[in-house]
Amino acid sequence: MTLDITKLTACRDEAVQHLTTELLPFWLDRCRDDEGGGFLTHFDGEGNPSGETEKSLIAQARTVYTMASAHRAGYGGGRCGEFASHGVDFLLEKMWDDSAGGFFWMTDQAGKVTMDKKIVYGQSFAIYALSEYTLATGDRRGVDYAQRTFDLLQKHAVDTLHGGYYEMFDRDWQLAGPGPEGGDRKTLDVHMHLMEAFTTLYECTGSSLHRRKLLEDISIITDKILHPDCGTGIPQFST
């Protein structure tokens, strides 16, 4: 198969156009919450606030990642970097648990915790975003808290017998109960996003430990999670 450079260039240019004239301006004009901190992430089809003001770890971390990645790539004229720093302030000041460690799952608009569970899906995005933030800005707060979160996962979430990571924990890192609470299963989503997180953390630190844990996670995905016959991912599994 021969690559058509002209078509590839056109696709790239179109993507850059959408990014720089539509996507980034939309969010830069709307998402920063100077009153409550962090980002507002719920808007209607017209771009107006929907009235939903809860702040999830997922949405806050993803917005930090987006702004940091855009800044690192040279977009935004410095604004994306400023927004990323603003988002990191909220993550560390409002969503980080100074007592048990790790990031809370949900706060209200002002940053008051409304759901204190430790969910590895969310922790993975925190590692991913904070590592990217340090790579983009040089601010060591990002990688510091990314490594703290990584260490907590190695202490509490790893299944040392069968491999992989459990997902659902109480605030104090006690594994959640079985069944509806989700403590008895592992998921494709978690391991996929941990792969992203550990890749970026390793890029940031160069640590042999981070590389080894990344390779272990990749092996879990390829050896255990991908279906041996059809090659698709198995969404949930036990051990």
Short mmCIF file of C-alpha atoms in Angstrom, two decimals:
data_model
loop_
_atom_site.label_atom_id
_atom_site.label_comp_id
_atom_site.label_asym_id
_atom_site.label_seq_id
_atom_site.Cartn_x
_atom_site.Cartn_y
_atom_site.Cartn_z
CA MET A 1 0.00 0.00 0.00
CA THR A 2 1.40 3.36 -1.06
CA LEU A 3 0.76 6.35 1.15
CA ASP A 4 -0.60 9.40 -0.61
CA ILE A 5 1.39 12.22 0.98
CA THR A 6 -0.87 14.85 -0.55
CA LYS A 7 -3.96 13.33 1.06
CA LEU A 8 -2.18 12.86 4.38
CA THR A 9 -1.06 16.47 4.37
CA ALA A 10 -4.58 17.63 3.56
CA CYS A 11 -5.98 15.56 6.44
CA ARG A 12 -3.38 16.96 8.81
CA ASP A 13 -4.11 20.52 7.75
CA GLU A 14 -7.85 19.97 8.17
CA ALA A 15 -7.32 18.54 11.66
CA VAL A 16 -5.14 21.51 12.64
CA GLN A 17 -7.80 23.86 11.30
CA HIS A 18 -10.52 22.24 13.41
CA LEU A 19 -8.26 22.24 16.47
CA THR A 20 -7.10 25.83 16.25
CA THR A 21 -10.25 27.57 15.01
CA GLU A 22 -13.02 25.48 16.60
CA LEU A 23 -12.10 23.04 19.37
CA LEU A 24 -9.52 24.91 21.41
CA PRO A 25 -11.31 28.29 21.13
CA PHE A 26 -14.60 26.71 22.25
CA TRP A 27 -13.09 25.35 25.45
CA LEU A 28 -10.70 28.22 26.12
CA ASP A 29 -13.65 30.62 26.00
CA ARG A 30 -15.85 28.57 28.32
CA CYS A 31 -14.28 25.98 30.58
CA ARG A 32 -12.17 27.90 33.08
CA ASP A 33 -13.92 28.36 36.41
CA ASP A 34 -12.26 31.29 38.15
CA GLU A 35 -14.78 31.22 40.99
CA GLY A 36 -14.71 27.56 42.01
CA GLY A 37 -11.41 26.52 40.47
CA GLY A 38 -10.77 23.89 37.86
CA PHE A 39 -13.01 23.57 34.84
CA LEU A 40 -16.68 23.61 33.95
CA THR A 41 -17.29 20.76 31.53
CA HIS A 42 -21.07 20.60 30.95
CA PHE A 43 -22.47 22.68 28.08
CA ASP A 44 -25.54 22.38 25.89
CA GLY A 45 -25.65 22.16 22.11
CA GLU A 46 -25.40 25.94 21.83
CA GLY A 47 -22.32 26.11 24.02
CA ASN A 48 -24.14 27.52 27.03
CA PRO A 49 -23.63 26.17 30.58
CA SER A 50 -26.03 23.29 31.15
CA GLY A 51 -26.37 23.93 34.87
CA GLU A 52 -24.46 20.78 35.79
CA THR A 53 -21.54 21.97 37.89
CA GLU A 54 -20.20 18.77 39.45
CA LYS A 55 -16.50 18.20 38.85
CA SER A 56 -15.36 14.66 38.22
CA LEU A 57 -11.77 13.51 38.42
CA ILE A 58 -12.12 12.18 34.87
CA ALA A 59 -13.25 15.47 33.35
CA GLN A 60 -10.79 17.62 35.31
CA ALA A 61 -7.81 15.39 34.50
CA ARG A 62 -8.75 15.05 30.83
CA THR A 63 -9.02 18.81 30.48
CA VAL A 64 -5.62 19.27 32.12
CA TYR A 65 -4.20 16.69 29.72
CA THR A 66 -5.78 18.38 26.70
CA MET A 67 -4.48 21.82 27.62
CA ALA A 68 -1.03 20.54 28.54
CA SER A 69 -0.74 18.48 25.36
CA ALA A 70 -1.86 21.42 23.22
CA HIS A 71 0.65 23.68 24.96
CA ARG A 72 3.41 21.14 24.50
CA ALA A 73 2.60 20.97 20.78
CA GLY A 74 2.85 24.74 20.46
CA TYR A 75 -0.82 25.71 20.32
CA GLY A 76 -2.70 28.38 22.24
CA GLY A 77 -0.08 31.10 22.48
CA GLY A 78 0.56 30.29 26.13
CA ARG A 79 -3.11 30.20 27.17
CA CYS A 80 -3.26 26.40 27.09
CA GLY A 81 -0.32 26.22 29.48
CA GLU A 82 -2.00 28.70 31.82
CA PHE A 83 -5.23 26.69 31.74
CA ALA A 84 -3.35 23.47 32.44
CA SER A 85 -1.70 25.05 35.49
CA HIS A 86 -5.08 26.34 36.68
CA GLY A 87 -6.47 22.81 36.41
CA VAL A 88 -3.54 21.28 38.26
CA ASP A 89 -4.10 23.74 41.10
CA PHE A 90 -7.63 22.40 41.49
CA LEU A 91 -6.58 18.75 41.27
CA LEU A 92 -3.93 19.14 43.95
CA GLU A 93 -5.75 21.54 46.27
CA LYS A 94 -9.29 20.13 46.08
CA MET A 95 -9.23 16.58 44.72
CA TRP A 96 -6.08 15.14 46.31
CA ASP A 97 -6.68 13.27 49.58
CA ASP A 98 -4.07 14.50 52.06
CA SER A 99 -5.04 11.75 54.49
CA ALA A 100 -5.15 8.50 52.51
CA GLY A 101 -3.56 9.67 49.27
CA GLY A 102 -4.96 9.49 45.78
CA PHE A 103 -7.61 11.59 44.09
CA PHE A 104 -11.27 11.78 45.06
CA TRP A 105 -13.80 10.81 42.41
CA MET A 106 -16.14 13.82 42.54
CA THR A 107 -16.55 17.32 43.98
CA ASP A 108 -19.12 20.08 43.70
CA GLN A 109 -18.32 23.29 41.83
CA ALA A 110 -16.47 24.80 44.78
CA GLY A 111 -14.32 21.72 45.28
CA LYS A 112 -16.16 20.15 48.22
CA VAL A 113 -15.85 16.38 47.97
CA THR A 114 -19.14 14.66 47.13
CA MET A 115 -17.82 11.18 46.34
CA ASP A 116 -14.64 10.06 48.08
CA LYS A 117 -14.06 6.67 46.45
CA LYS A 118 -10.68 5.87 44.92
CA ILE A 119 -11.34 4.52 41.43
CA VAL A 120 -8.31 3.38 39.46
CA TYR A 121 -9.87 4.48 36.18
CA GLY A 122 -9.73 8.03 37.49
CA GLN A 123 -6.29 7.65 39.07
CA SER A 124 -4.95 6.56 35.68
CA PHE A 125 -6.10 9.79 34.05
CA ALA A 126 -4.55 11.78 36.88
CA ILE A 127 -1.16 10.12 36.27
CA TYR A 128 -1.54 10.66 32.52
CA ALA A 129 -2.50 14.32 32.81
CA LEU A 130 0.03 15.27 35.48
CA SER A 131 2.90 13.61 33.64
CA GLU A 132 1.95 15.40 30.43
CA TYR A 133 1.69 18.64 32.37
CA THR A 134 5.29 18.38 33.58
CA LEU A 135 6.49 17.46 30.10
CA ALA A 136 4.67 20.51 28.73
CA THR A 137 5.57 23.09 31.36
CA GLY A 138 8.48 21.83 33.43
CA ASP A 139 6.43 22.28 36.62
CA ARG A 140 7.56 19.41 38.84
CA ARG A 141 4.32 19.33 40.82
CA GLY A 142 2.82 17.26 38.05
CA VAL A 143 5.31 14.42 38.02
CA ASP A 144 5.58 14.50 41.82
CA TYR A 145 1.89 13.74 42.27
CA ALA A 146 1.87 11.38 39.30
CA GLN A 147 4.56 9.30 41.00
CA ARG A 148 2.74 9.42 44.33
CA THR A 149 -0.38 8.08 42.63
CA PHE A 150 1.61 5.41 40.80
CA ASP A 151 3.12 4.28 44.11
CA LEU A 152 -0.34 4.05 45.69
CA LEU A 153 -1.55 1.83 42.86
CA GLN A 154 1.43 -0.47 43.31
CA LYS A 155 0.70 -0.67 47.03
CA HIS A 156 -3.06 -1.11 46.97
CA ALA A 157 -4.41 -2.01 43.52
CA VAL A 158 -2.05 -4.61 42.07
CA ASP A 159 -3.11 -8.26 42.11
CA THR A 160 0.26 -9.75 43.03
CA LEU A 161 -0.99 -13.31 42.49
CA HIS A 162 -2.63 -13.12 39.08
CA GLY A 163 -1.40 -9.79 37.76
CA GLY A 164 -3.31 -6.73 36.69
CA TYR A 165 -5.11 -4.07 38.71
CA TYR A 166 -8.35 -4.00 40.63
CA GLU A 167 -10.39 -0.86 40.12
CA MET A 168 -12.87 0.02 42.86
CA PHE A 169 -11.71 1.13 46.31
CA ASP A 170 -13.08 2.99 49.30
CA ARG A 171 -11.47 6.24 50.41
CA ASP A 172 -8.92 4.41 52.56
CA TRP A 173 -7.97 2.06 49.71
CA GLN A 174 -9.93 -0.91 51.01
CA LEU A 175 -11.08 -3.00 48.05
CA ALA A 176 -14.79 -2.54 47.38
CA GLY A 177 -17.19 -5.42 47.82
CA PRO A 178 -18.14 -7.88 45.08
CA GLY A 179 -20.99 -7.63 42.59
CA PRO A 180 -22.50 -4.15 42.18
CA GLU A 181 -19.64 -2.51 44.07
CA GLY A 182 -17.18 -3.80 41.47
CA GLY A 183 -14.41 -4.96 43.78
CA ASP A 184 -14.23 -8.47 42.37
CA ARG A 185 -13.36 -7.70 38.77
CA LYS A 186 -10.81 -6.05 36.50
CA THR A 187 -11.56 -4.15 33.31
CA LEU A 188 -10.16 -3.51 29.87
CA ASP A 189 -10.70 0.23 30.34
CA VAL A 190 -8.48 0.45 33.40
CA HIS A 191 -5.58 -1.46 31.89
CA MET A 192 -5.80 0.44 28.60
CA HIS A 193 -5.69 3.81 30.34
CA LEU A 194 -2.97 2.67 32.73
CA MET A 195 -0.92 1.87 29.63
CA GLU A 196 -1.34 5.48 28.48
CA ALA A 197 -0.57 6.78 31.95
CA PHE A 198 2.52 4.65 32.51
CA THR A 199 3.82 5.46 29.02
CA THR A 200 3.68 9.19 29.69
CA LEU A 201 5.01 8.80 33.22
CA TYR A 202 7.96 6.81 31.88
CA GLU A 203 8.56 9.44 29.20
CA CYS A 204 8.65 12.02 31.98
CA THR A 205 10.88 10.17 34.46
CA GLY A 206 12.89 7.59 32.52
CA SER A 207 12.52 5.35 35.57
CA SER A 208 13.25 1.66 35.05
CA LEU A 209 10.43 0.84 37.48
CA HIS A 210 7.91 2.82 35.46
CA ARG A 211 9.10 1.09 32.29
CA ARG A 212 8.81 -2.36 33.88
CA LYS A 213 5.29 -1.71 35.12
CA LEU A 214 4.33 -0.38 31.69
CA LEU A 215 5.59 -3.55 30.02
CA GLU A 216 3.77 -5.69 32.59
CA ASP A 217 0.53 -3.88 31.83
CA ILE A 218 1.02 -4.32 28.08
CA SER A 219 1.57 -8.04 28.65
CA ILE A 220 -1.64 -8.27 30.67
CA ILE A 221 -3.52 -6.64 27.79
CA THR A 222 -2.02 -8.78 25.04
CA ASP A 223 -1.94 -12.08 26.95
CA LYS A 224 -5.09 -11.89 29.07
CA ILE A 225 -7.48 -9.20 27.86
CA LEU A 226 -7.41 -9.56 24.08
CA HIS A 227 -9.66 -12.40 22.95
CA PRO A 228 -7.44 -15.23 21.63
CA ASP A 229 -9.67 -15.94 18.63
CA CYS A 230 -11.13 -12.65 17.43
CA GLY A 231 -8.59 -10.21 18.89
CA THR A 232 -11.12 -7.89 20.50
CA GLY A 233 -10.85 -6.73 24.09
CA ILE A 234 -12.70 -8.56 26.87
CA PRO A 235 -14.47 -5.75 28.80
CA GLN A 236 -14.45 -7.34 32.27
CA PHE A 237 -12.84 -10.34 33.90
CA SER A 238 -12.07 -11.68 37.36
CA THR A 239 -8.52 -12.96 37.80
#
